[in-house]
Amino acid sequence: MRMALALAQAAADAGEVPVGAVVVDESTGEVVSTGANGPVAAHDPTAHAEIVAMRAAAVATGNYRLTGLTLYVTLEPCAMCAGAISHARIGRVVWAADDPKGGAVLHGPKLFEQPTLHHRPSTEGGLLAEEAAAMLRGFFRERRSSRPVSQA
């Protein structure tokens, strides 16, 4: 998760929402791939950290099924990312900060609890949650304070 937090900081430094992700093969301890949020720079609304990391993991493993791998991410996955996690057959998802507004694992649609889902990874939330949440709060606080004030 420390590596994911460093990736989140790099995303923030690039003007992206600070979310980072790391795919790990727990059987070997090997980092398979990494990803940082990048929708703005990539002009790609799907370039969330989880998607970027899973795409790279699929290339690295030569398989679109990422069975048995663990995805560490600094924020609870959204519905798009949770769906992709299920399709990729990720074995385990560990996230730092919960996302009551946009999350889809513990919040919102609770995607992994849906009976129509073909694969449900094991999940764990809260690992280094305060660090990730503080980074997100700081990022959005800075963005709000740097907006020009409208003169009506």
Coordinates of C-alpha atoms in Angstrom, one line a residue:
M1 CA 0.0 0.0 0.0
R2 CA 2.9 2.3 0.6
M3 CA 3.8 2.0 -3.1
A4 CA 0.2 2.7 -4.1
L5 CA 0.3 5.9 -1.9
A6 CA 3.5 7.0 -3.7
L7 CA 1.7 6.5 -7.0
A8 CA -1.3 8.5 -5.7
Q9 CA 1.1 11.4 -4.8
A10 CA 2.6 11.3 -8.2
A11 CA -0.9 11.5 -9.7
A12 CA -1.7 14.5 -7.5
D13 CA 1.5 16.2 -8.5
A14 CA 0.4 15.7 -12.1
G15 CA -3.0 17.4 -11.4
E16 CA -4.9 14.1 -11.2
V17 CA -7.1 12.9 -8.3
P18 CA -4.6 11.1 -6.1
V19 CA -5.3 7.4 -6.5
G20 CA -2.7 4.8 -6.9
A21 CA -2.9 1.0 -7.5
V22 CA -0.5 -1.9 -7.3
V23 CA -1.1 -5.5 -8.5
V24 CA 0.9 -8.1 -6.5
D25 CA 1.4 -11.8 -6.9
E26 CA 1.2 -12.8 -3.2
S27 CA 2.6 -16.2 -3.8
T28 CA 6.0 -14.7 -4.9
G29 CA 5.7 -11.2 -3.4
E30 CA 6.3 -9.8 -6.9
V31 CA 4.9 -6.5 -8.0
V32 CA 3.2 -7.4 -11.3
S33 CA 2.2 -3.9 -12.3
T34 CA 1.3 -0.4 -11.0
G35 CA -1.1 2.4 -12.0
A36 CA -1.9 5.9 -11.1
N37 CA -5.0 7.9 -11.9
G38 CA -4.6 9.5 -15.3
P39 CA -8.0 10.4 -17.0
V40 CA -7.1 14.0 -17.5
A41 CA -3.7 13.6 -19.1
A42 CA -4.8 10.5 -21.1
H43 CA -8.1 12.1 -22.2
D44 CA -9.6 8.8 -21.1
P45 CA -12.4 8.6 -18.6
T46 CA -11.5 4.9 -17.9
A47 CA -7.9 5.7 -16.9
H48 CA -8.5 5.1 -13.2
A49 CA -5.5 3.7 -11.3
E50 CA -7.1 0.3 -10.9
I51 CA -7.8 0.0 -14.7
V52 CA -4.3 1.2 -15.6
A53 CA -2.7 -1.3 -13.2
M54 CA -4.9 -4.2 -14.4
R55 CA -4.2 -3.5 -18.0
A56 CA -0.5 -3.5 -17.3
A57 CA -0.9 -6.8 -15.3
A58 CA -2.7 -8.4 -18.1
V59 CA 0.1 -7.5 -20.5
A60 CA 2.8 -8.6 -18.0
T61 CA 1.1 -12.0 -17.4
G62 CA 0.0 -12.5 -20.9
N63 CA -3.5 -13.2 -19.7
Y64 CA -6.7 -11.1 -19.2
R65 CA -7.6 -13.3 -16.2
L66 CA -5.7 -12.1 -13.2
T67 CA -6.7 -15.0 -11.0
G68 CA -5.0 -15.2 -7.7
L69 CA -3.5 -11.7 -7.8
T70 CA -4.1 -8.9 -5.2
L71 CA -4.9 -5.4 -6.2
Y72 CA -3.9 -2.7 -3.6
V73 CA -5.6 0.7 -4.2
T74 CA -5.7 3.8 -2.2
L75 CA -9.4 4.4 -2.6
E76 CA -12.4 2.1 -2.5
P77 CA -13.1 1.1 -6.1
C78 CA -15.9 2.8 -8.1
A79 CA -18.5 0.8 -10.0
M80 CA -16.5 0.8 -13.2
C81 CA -13.4 -0.4 -11.5
A82 CA -15.2 -3.0 -9.4
G83 CA -16.8 -4.4 -12.5
A84 CA -13.4 -4.6 -14.2
I85 CA -12.0 -6.3 -11.1
S86 CA -14.7 -8.9 -11.3
H87 CA -14.2 -9.5 -15.0
A88 CA -10.4 -9.8 -14.5
R89 CA -11.0 -12.4 -11.7
I90 CA -8.7 -10.5 -9.3
G91 CA -8.4 -12.7 -6.2
R92 CA -8.3 -10.1 -3.6
V93 CA -8.8 -6.3 -3.4
V94 CA -7.3 -4.2 -0.5
W95 CA -8.1 -0.5 -0.4
A96 CA -7.1 2.3 2.0
A97 CA -9.8 5.0 2.2
D98 CA -13.5 4.2 2.0
D99 CA -15.4 6.3 -0.6
P100 CA -19.0 6.9 0.7
K101 CA -19.9 9.0 -2.4
G102 CA -18.3 7.1 -5.3
G103 CA -17.3 3.7 -3.9
A104 CA -19.1 0.6 -5.1
V105 CA -17.8 -2.1 -2.7
L106 CA -19.0 -1.1 0.7
H107 CA -21.1 1.8 -0.6
G108 CA -23.4 2.6 -3.5
P109 CA -24.2 -0.5 -5.5
K110 CA -22.1 -2.8 -3.4
L111 CA -21.2 -4.6 -6.6
F112 CA -19.5 -7.6 -5.1
E113 CA -22.7 -8.5 -3.3
Q114 CA -24.8 -8.6 -6.5
P115 CA -26.1 -12.1 -7.3
T116 CA -25.5 -11.6 -11.0
L117 CA -21.8 -11.1 -10.6
H118 CA -19.7 -13.9 -11.9
H119 CA -16.7 -13.4 -9.6
R120 CA -16.4 -12.0 -6.2
P121 CA -12.9 -11.2 -4.9
S122 CA -12.1 -11.2 -1.2
T123 CA -11.9 -7.7 0.1
E124 CA -10.3 -5.7 2.8
G125 CA -10.6 -2.0 3.5
G126 CA -8.9 0.5 5.8
L127 CA -5.2 -0.3 5.2
L128 CA -3.4 3.1 5.7
A129 CA -6.8 4.7 5.4
E130 CA -6.0 7.9 7.2
E131 CA -2.9 8.6 5.0
A132 CA -4.9 8.1 1.8
A133 CA -7.9 10.1 3.1
A134 CA -5.6 13.0 4.2
M135 CA -4.0 13.1 0.7
L136 CA -7.4 13.2 -1.0
R137 CA -8.7 15.9 1.4
G138 CA -5.6 18.0 0.8
F139 CA -5.9 17.6 -2.9
F140 CA -9.5 18.8 -3.1
R141 CA -9.0 21.5 -0.5
E142 CA -6.2 22.9 -2.6
R143 CA -8.3 22.7 -5.8
R144 CA -11.2 24.5 -4.1
S145 CA -8.9 27.3 -2.8
S146 CA -7.2 27.9 -6.1
R147 CA -10.5 28.4 -8.1
P148 CA -11.1 31.9 -9.2
V149 CA -13.8 33.7 -7.3
S150 CA -16.7 34.7 -9.5
Q151 CA -17.5 38.4 -9.6
A152 CA -21.3 38.5 -10.0

